[in-house]
Tab-separated table of C-alpha atoms in Angstrom:
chain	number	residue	atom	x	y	z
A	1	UNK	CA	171.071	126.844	-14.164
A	2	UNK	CA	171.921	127.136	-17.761
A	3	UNK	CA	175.173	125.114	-18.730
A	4	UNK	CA	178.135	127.372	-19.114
A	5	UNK	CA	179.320	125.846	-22.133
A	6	UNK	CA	176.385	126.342	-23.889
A	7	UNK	CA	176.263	129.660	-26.216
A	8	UNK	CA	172.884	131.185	-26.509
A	9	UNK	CA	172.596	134.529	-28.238
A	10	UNK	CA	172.500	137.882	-26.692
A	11	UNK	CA	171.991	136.456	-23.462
A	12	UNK	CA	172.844	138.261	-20.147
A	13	UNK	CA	174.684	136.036	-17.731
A	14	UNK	CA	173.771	135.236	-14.335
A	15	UNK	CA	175.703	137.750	-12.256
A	16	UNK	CA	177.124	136.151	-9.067
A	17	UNK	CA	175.260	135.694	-6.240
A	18	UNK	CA	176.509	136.220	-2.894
A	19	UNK	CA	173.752	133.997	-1.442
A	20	UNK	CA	173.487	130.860	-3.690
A	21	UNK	CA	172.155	128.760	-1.258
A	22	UNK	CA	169.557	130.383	-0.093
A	23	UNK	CA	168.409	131.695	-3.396
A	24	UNK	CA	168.316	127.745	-4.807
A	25	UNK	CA	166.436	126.850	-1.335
A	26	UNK	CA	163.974	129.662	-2.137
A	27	UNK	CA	163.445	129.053	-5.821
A	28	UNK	CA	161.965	125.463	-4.900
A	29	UNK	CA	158.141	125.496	-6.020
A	30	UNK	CA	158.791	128.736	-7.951
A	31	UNK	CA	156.015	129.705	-10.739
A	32	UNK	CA	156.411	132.580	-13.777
A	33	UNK	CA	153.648	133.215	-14.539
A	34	UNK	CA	155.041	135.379	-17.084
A	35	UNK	CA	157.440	133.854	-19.725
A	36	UNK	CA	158.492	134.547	-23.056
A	37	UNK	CA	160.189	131.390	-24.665
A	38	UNK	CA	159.907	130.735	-28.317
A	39	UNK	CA	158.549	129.965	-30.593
A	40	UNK	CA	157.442	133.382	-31.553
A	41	UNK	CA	157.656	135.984	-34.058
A	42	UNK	CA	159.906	137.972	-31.592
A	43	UNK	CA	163.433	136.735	-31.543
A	44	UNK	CA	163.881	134.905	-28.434
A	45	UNK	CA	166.852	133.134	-26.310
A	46	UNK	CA	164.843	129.903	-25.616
A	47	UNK	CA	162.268	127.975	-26.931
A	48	UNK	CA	159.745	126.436	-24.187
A	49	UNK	CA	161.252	123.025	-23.813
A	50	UNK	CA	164.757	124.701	-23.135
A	51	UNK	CA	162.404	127.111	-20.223
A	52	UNK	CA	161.031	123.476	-19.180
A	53	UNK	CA	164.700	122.220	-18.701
A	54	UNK	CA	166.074	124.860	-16.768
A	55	UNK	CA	162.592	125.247	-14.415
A	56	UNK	CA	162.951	121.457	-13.713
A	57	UNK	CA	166.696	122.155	-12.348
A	58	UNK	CA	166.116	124.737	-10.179
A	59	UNK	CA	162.753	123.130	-8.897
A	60	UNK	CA	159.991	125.031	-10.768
A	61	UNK	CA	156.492	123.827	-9.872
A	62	UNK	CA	155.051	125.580	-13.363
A	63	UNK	CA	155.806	128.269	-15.853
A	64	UNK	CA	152.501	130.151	-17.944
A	65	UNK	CA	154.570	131.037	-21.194
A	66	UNK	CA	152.816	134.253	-22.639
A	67	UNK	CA	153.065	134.943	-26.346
A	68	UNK	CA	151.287	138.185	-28.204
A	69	UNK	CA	150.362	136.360	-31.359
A	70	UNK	CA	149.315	132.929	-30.308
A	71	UNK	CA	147.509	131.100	-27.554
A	72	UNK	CA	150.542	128.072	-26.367
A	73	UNK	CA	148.050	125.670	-24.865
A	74	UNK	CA	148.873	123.113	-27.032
A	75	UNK	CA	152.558	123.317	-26.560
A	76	UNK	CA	152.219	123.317	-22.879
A	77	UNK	CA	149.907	119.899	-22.926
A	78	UNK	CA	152.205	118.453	-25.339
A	79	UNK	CA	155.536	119.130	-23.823
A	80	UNK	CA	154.021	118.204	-20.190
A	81	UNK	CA	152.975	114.966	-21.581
A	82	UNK	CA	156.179	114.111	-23.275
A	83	UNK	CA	158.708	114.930	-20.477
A	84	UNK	CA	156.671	114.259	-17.395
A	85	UNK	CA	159.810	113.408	-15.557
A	86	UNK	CA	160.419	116.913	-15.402
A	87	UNK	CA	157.997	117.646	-13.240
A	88	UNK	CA	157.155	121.007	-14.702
A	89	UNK	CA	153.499	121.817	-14.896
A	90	UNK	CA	152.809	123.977	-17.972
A	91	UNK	CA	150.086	126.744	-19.022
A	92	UNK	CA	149.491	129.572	-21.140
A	93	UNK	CA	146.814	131.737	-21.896
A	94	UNK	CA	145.128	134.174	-25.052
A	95	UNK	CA	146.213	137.415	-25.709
A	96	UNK	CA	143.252	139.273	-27.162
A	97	UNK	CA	145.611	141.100	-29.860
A	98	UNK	CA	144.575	141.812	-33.789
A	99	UNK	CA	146.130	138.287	-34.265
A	100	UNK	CA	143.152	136.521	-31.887
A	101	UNK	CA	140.795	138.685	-33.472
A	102	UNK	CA	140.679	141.447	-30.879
A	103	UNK	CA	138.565	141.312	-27.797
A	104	UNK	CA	137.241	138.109	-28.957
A	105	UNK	CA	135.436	136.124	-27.087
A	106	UNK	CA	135.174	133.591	-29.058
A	107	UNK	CA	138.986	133.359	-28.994
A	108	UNK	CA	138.676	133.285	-25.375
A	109	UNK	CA	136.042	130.479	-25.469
A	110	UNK	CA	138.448	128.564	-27.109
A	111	UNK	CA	141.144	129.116	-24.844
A	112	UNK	CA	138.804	128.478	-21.999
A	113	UNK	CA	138.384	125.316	-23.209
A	114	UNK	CA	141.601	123.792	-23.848
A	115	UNK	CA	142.658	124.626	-20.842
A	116	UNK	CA	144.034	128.386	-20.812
A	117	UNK	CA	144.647	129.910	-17.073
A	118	UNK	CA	144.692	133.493	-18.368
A	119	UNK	CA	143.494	136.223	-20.706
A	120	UNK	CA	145.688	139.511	-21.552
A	121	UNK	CA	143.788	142.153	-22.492
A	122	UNK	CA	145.479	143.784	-25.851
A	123	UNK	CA	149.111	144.369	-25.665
A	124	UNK	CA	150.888	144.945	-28.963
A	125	UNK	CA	147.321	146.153	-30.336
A	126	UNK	CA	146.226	147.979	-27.395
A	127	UNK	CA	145.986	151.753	-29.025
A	128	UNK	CA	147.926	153.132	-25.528
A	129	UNK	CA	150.865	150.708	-26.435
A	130	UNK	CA	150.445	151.903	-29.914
A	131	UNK	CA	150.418	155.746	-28.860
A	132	UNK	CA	153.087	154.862	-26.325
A	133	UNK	CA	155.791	153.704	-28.954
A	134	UNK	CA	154.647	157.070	-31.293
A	135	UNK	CA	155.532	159.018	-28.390
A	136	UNK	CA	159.141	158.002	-28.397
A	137	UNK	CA	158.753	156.042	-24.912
A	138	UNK	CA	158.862	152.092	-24.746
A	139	UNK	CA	162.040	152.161	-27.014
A	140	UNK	CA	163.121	148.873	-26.598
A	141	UNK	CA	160.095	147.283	-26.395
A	142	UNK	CA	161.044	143.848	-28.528
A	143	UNK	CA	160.328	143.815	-32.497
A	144	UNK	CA	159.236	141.057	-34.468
A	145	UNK	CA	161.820	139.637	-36.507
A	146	UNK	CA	160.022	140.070	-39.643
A	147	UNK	CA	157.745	143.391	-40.607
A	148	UNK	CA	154.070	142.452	-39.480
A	149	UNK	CA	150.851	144.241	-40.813
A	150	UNK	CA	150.603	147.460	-38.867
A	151	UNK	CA	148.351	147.108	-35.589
A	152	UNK	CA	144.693	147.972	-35.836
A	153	UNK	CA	144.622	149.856	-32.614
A	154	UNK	CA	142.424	148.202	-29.983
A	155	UNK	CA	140.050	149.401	-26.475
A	156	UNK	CA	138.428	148.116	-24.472
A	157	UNK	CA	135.756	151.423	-23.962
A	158	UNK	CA	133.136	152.583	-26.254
A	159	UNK	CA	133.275	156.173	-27.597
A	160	UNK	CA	131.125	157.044	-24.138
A	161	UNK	CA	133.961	155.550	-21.943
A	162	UNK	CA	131.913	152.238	-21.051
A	163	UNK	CA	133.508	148.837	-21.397
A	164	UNK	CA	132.238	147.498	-25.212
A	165	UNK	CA	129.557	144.426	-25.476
A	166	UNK	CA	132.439	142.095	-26.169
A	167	UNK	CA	134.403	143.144	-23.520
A	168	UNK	CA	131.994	142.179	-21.036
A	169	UNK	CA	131.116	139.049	-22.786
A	170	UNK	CA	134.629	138.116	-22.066
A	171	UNK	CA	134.859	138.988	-18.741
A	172	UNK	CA	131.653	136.731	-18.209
A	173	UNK	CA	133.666	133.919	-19.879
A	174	UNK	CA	136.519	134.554	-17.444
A	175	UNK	CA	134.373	134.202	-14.096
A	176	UNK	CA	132.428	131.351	-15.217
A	177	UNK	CA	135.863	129.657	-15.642
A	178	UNK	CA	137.340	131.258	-12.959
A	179	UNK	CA	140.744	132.059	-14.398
A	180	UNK	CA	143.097	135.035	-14.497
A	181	UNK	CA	142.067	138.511	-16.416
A	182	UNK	CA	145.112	140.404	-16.913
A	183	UNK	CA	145.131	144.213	-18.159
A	184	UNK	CA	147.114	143.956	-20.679
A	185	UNK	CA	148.944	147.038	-22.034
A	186	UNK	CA	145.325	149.130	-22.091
A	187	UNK	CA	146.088	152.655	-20.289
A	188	UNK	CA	145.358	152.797	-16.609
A	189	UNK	CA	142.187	155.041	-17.223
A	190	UNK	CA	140.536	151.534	-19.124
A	191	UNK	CA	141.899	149.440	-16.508
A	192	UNK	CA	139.888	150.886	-13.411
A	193	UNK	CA	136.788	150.448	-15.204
A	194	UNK	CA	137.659	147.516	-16.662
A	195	UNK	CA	138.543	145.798	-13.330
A	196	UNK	CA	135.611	147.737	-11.195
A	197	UNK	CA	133.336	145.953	-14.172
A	198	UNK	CA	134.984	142.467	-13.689
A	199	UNK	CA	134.409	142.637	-10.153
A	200	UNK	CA	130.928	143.386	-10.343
A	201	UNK	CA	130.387	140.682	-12.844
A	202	UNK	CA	131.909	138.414	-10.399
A	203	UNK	CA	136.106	137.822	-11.415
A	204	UNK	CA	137.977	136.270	-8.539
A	205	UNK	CA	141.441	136.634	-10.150
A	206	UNK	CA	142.421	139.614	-11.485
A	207	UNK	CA	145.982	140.992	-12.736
A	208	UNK	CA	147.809	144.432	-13.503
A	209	UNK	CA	150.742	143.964	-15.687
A	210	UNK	CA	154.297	146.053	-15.115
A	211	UNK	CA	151.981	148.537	-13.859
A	212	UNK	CA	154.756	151.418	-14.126
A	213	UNK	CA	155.738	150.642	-17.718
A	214	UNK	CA	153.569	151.592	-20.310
A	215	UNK	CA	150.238	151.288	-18.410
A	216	UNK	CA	151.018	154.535	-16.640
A	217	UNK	CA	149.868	153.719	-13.287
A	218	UNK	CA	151.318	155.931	-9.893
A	219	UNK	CA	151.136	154.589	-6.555
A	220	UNK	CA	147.542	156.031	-5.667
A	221	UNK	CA	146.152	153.572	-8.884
A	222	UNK	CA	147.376	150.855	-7.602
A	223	UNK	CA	146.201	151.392	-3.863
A	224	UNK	CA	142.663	151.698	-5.461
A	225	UNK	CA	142.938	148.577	-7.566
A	226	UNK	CA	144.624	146.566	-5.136
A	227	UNK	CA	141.703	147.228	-2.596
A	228	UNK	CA	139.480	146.231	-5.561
A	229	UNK	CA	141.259	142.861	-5.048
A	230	UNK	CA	143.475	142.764	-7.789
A	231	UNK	CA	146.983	142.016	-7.918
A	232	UNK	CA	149.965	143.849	-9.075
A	233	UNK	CA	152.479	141.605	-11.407
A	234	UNK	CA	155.779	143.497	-11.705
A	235	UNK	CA	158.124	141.790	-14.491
A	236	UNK	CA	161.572	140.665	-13.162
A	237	UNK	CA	163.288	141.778	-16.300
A	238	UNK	CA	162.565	145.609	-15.515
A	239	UNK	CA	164.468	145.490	-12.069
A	240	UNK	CA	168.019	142.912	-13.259
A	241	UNK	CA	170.826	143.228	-15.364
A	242	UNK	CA	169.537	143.064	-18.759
A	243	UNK	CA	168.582	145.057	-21.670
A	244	UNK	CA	165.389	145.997	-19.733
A	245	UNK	CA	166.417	147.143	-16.561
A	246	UNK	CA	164.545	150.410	-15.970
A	247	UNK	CA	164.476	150.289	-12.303
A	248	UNK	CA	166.313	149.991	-9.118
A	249	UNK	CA	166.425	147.490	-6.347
A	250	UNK	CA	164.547	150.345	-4.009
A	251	UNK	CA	162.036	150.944	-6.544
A	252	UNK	CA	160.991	147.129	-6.259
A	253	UNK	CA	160.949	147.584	-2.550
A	254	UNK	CA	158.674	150.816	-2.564
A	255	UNK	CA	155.994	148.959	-5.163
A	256	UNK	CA	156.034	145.719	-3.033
A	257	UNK	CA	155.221	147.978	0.097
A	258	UNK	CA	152.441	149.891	-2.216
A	259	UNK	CA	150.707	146.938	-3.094
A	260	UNK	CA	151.354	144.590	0.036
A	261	UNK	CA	153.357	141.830	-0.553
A	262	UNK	CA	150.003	139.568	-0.555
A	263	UNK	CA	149.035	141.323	-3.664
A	264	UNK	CA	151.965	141.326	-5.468
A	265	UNK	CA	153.880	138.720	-8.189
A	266	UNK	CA	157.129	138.709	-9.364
A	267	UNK	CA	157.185	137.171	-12.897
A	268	UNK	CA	159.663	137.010	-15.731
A	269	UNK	CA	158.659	138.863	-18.323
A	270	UNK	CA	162.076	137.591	-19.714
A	271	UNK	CA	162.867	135.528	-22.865
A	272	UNK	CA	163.526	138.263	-24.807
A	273	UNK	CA	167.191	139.291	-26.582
A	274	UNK	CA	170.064	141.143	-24.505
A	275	UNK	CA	168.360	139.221	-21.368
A	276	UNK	CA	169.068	137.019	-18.919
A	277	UNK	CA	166.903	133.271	-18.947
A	278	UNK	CA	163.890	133.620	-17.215
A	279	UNK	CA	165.133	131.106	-14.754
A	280	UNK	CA	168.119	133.327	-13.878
A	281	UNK	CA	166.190	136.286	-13.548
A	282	UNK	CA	164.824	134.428	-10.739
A	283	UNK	CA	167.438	133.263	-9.353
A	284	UNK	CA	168.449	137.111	-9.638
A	285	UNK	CA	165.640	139.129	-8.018
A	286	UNK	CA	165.522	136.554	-5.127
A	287	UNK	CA	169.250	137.701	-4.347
A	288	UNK	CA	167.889	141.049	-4.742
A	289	UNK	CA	164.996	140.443	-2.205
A	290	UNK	CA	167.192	138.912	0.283
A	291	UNK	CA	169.872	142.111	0.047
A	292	UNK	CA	166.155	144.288	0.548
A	293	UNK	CA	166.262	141.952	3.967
A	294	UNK	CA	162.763	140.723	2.843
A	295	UNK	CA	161.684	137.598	5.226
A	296	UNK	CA	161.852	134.174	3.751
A	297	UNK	CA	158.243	133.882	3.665
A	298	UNK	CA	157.327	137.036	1.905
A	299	UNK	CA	159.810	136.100	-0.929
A	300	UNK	CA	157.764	132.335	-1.261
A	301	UNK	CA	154.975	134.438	-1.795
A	302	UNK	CA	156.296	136.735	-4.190
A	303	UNK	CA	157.474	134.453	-6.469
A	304	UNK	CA	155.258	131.072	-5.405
A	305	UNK	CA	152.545	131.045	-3.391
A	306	UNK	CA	150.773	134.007	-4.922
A	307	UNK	CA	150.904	132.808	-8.254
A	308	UNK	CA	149.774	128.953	-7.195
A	309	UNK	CA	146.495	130.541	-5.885
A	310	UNK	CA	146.499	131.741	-9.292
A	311	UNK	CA	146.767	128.923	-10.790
A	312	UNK	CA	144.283	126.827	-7.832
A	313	UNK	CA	147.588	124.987	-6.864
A	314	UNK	CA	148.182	124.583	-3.261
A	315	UNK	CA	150.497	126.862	-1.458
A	316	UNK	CA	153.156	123.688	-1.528
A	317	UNK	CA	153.410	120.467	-3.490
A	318	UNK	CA	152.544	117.523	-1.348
A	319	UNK	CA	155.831	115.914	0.218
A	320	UNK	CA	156.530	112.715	-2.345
């Protein structure tokens, strides 16, 4: 847990927690999969060594920090290497954004190769997140802190509504390696054929992201998808105290029963200003769970063991 005496800026505080124990017991081999520590061009609260701190505390087994500009390999094999006493496994991934030259899959080569877990289809440059934010919804989506060159908006479909040449050449990369493809911000309408595509062309591990914020999925989407075999990652920071709080605790209850709680992630999503740490908002939506009288072992695999397969971790690390 974050020291007290520490200042960090526009951060949420931990509310209290009326179970403490259990919610430290049950954070034990926890994994974000989802986490938006700085560096970045978006102001954040932490950097990804102060993320690596606070996951070691509370017993983190790994943290995937996600950034929309740049692919954080590197700083995740660097900062494993220097504090391995931590204990912390760290990955990251490619977001296929205007900055990684689009649906790239030469950027996703690369990633592939230096060890990424994951690729985001666009986010920031996905033309539904751009038509999104003209609409007037997504308000307080994050800004950059400086004025970037206006997004050249991105799809993944043709002008016939079939998935473009690079966008299967990139899935291909992704099942030959065998790691994550995640939707991205692209509109639910380019996610079903995206994902119906990927599992033809033979994608084991496949991700919707906050499917009820900005994606536009309803409840019958992700019943199709999820019998597809993909999973549904709903971001912590949308259901907690925080600037981003859009939903309630019943709302998280009614999505985990949609999906089934064995295709379902909690992750972060947190980082961000007017937030709580990402650690905390773990340490938050567990308390939630446990007031939603949600067993032990579905929690583990809402915010563990689902996310390790993800990751081809076992369910548990080996007793030392």
């Amino acid at each position: 847990m974050a020291e007290n005496s520490v200042s960090y800026p526009d951060t949420v505080a931990l509310p209290p927690l009326s179970r403490p124990k259990e919610v430290e017991e049950l954070l034990v081999d926890a994994i974000d999969l989802h986490c938006h520590s700085g560096p970045a061009a978006m102001p954040r609260i932490l950097d990804h060594y102060e993320e690596m701190q606070d996951a070691a505390v509370a017993g983190f087994r790994a943290v995937l920090y996600k950034d929309h500009f740049y692919p954080g390999m590197a700083h995740a094999i660097i900062l494993e290497k220097l504090f391995p006493q931590l204990g912390v496994h760290l990955y990251s991934g490619v977001a296929l954004n205007n900055a990684s030259g689009g649906i790239n899959p030469h950027a996703v080569d690369h990633a592939i190769k230096l060890g990424g877990k994951i690729v985001w289809m666009p986010t920031l440059s996905a033309a539904n997140h751009i038509n999104v934010q003209a609409s007037g919804q997504a308000k307080n989506f994050p800004k950059t802190s400086q004025k970037m060159l206006d997004p050249i908006p991105l799809t993944a479909l043709d002008a016939n509504g079939k998935l473009t040449d690079d966008t299967k050449k990139v899935i291909d990369l992704i099942a030959e390696a065998n790691i994550i493809l995640a939707g991205g911000h692209l509109h639910v309408s380019e996610q079903h054929v995206l994902f119906e595509e990927a599992k033809r062309r033979g994608v084991k591990k496949m991700m919707v992201n906050h499917p009820t914020y900005v994606v536009g999925f309803a409840d019958s989407d992700i019943r199709q998808l999820v019998a597809l075999g993909v999973t549904m990652e709903h971001s912590i920071c949308m259901f907690i105290e925080g600037k981003s709080k859009k939903f309630s605790a019943d709302d998280l209850a009614h999505l985990i029963e949609v999906a089934g709680v064995e295709h379902t992630i909690l992750s972060s999503d947190l980082g961000l200003l007017g937030s709580q740490r990402p650690v905390d908002g773990f340490r938050s939506i567990t308390q939630m769970l446990l007031d939603l009288q949600m067993p032990h072992a579905s929690i583990k695999k809402l915010i563990s063991e689902n996310a390790a397969a993800f990751l081809d971790l076992p369910a548990k690390r080996a007793a030392l």
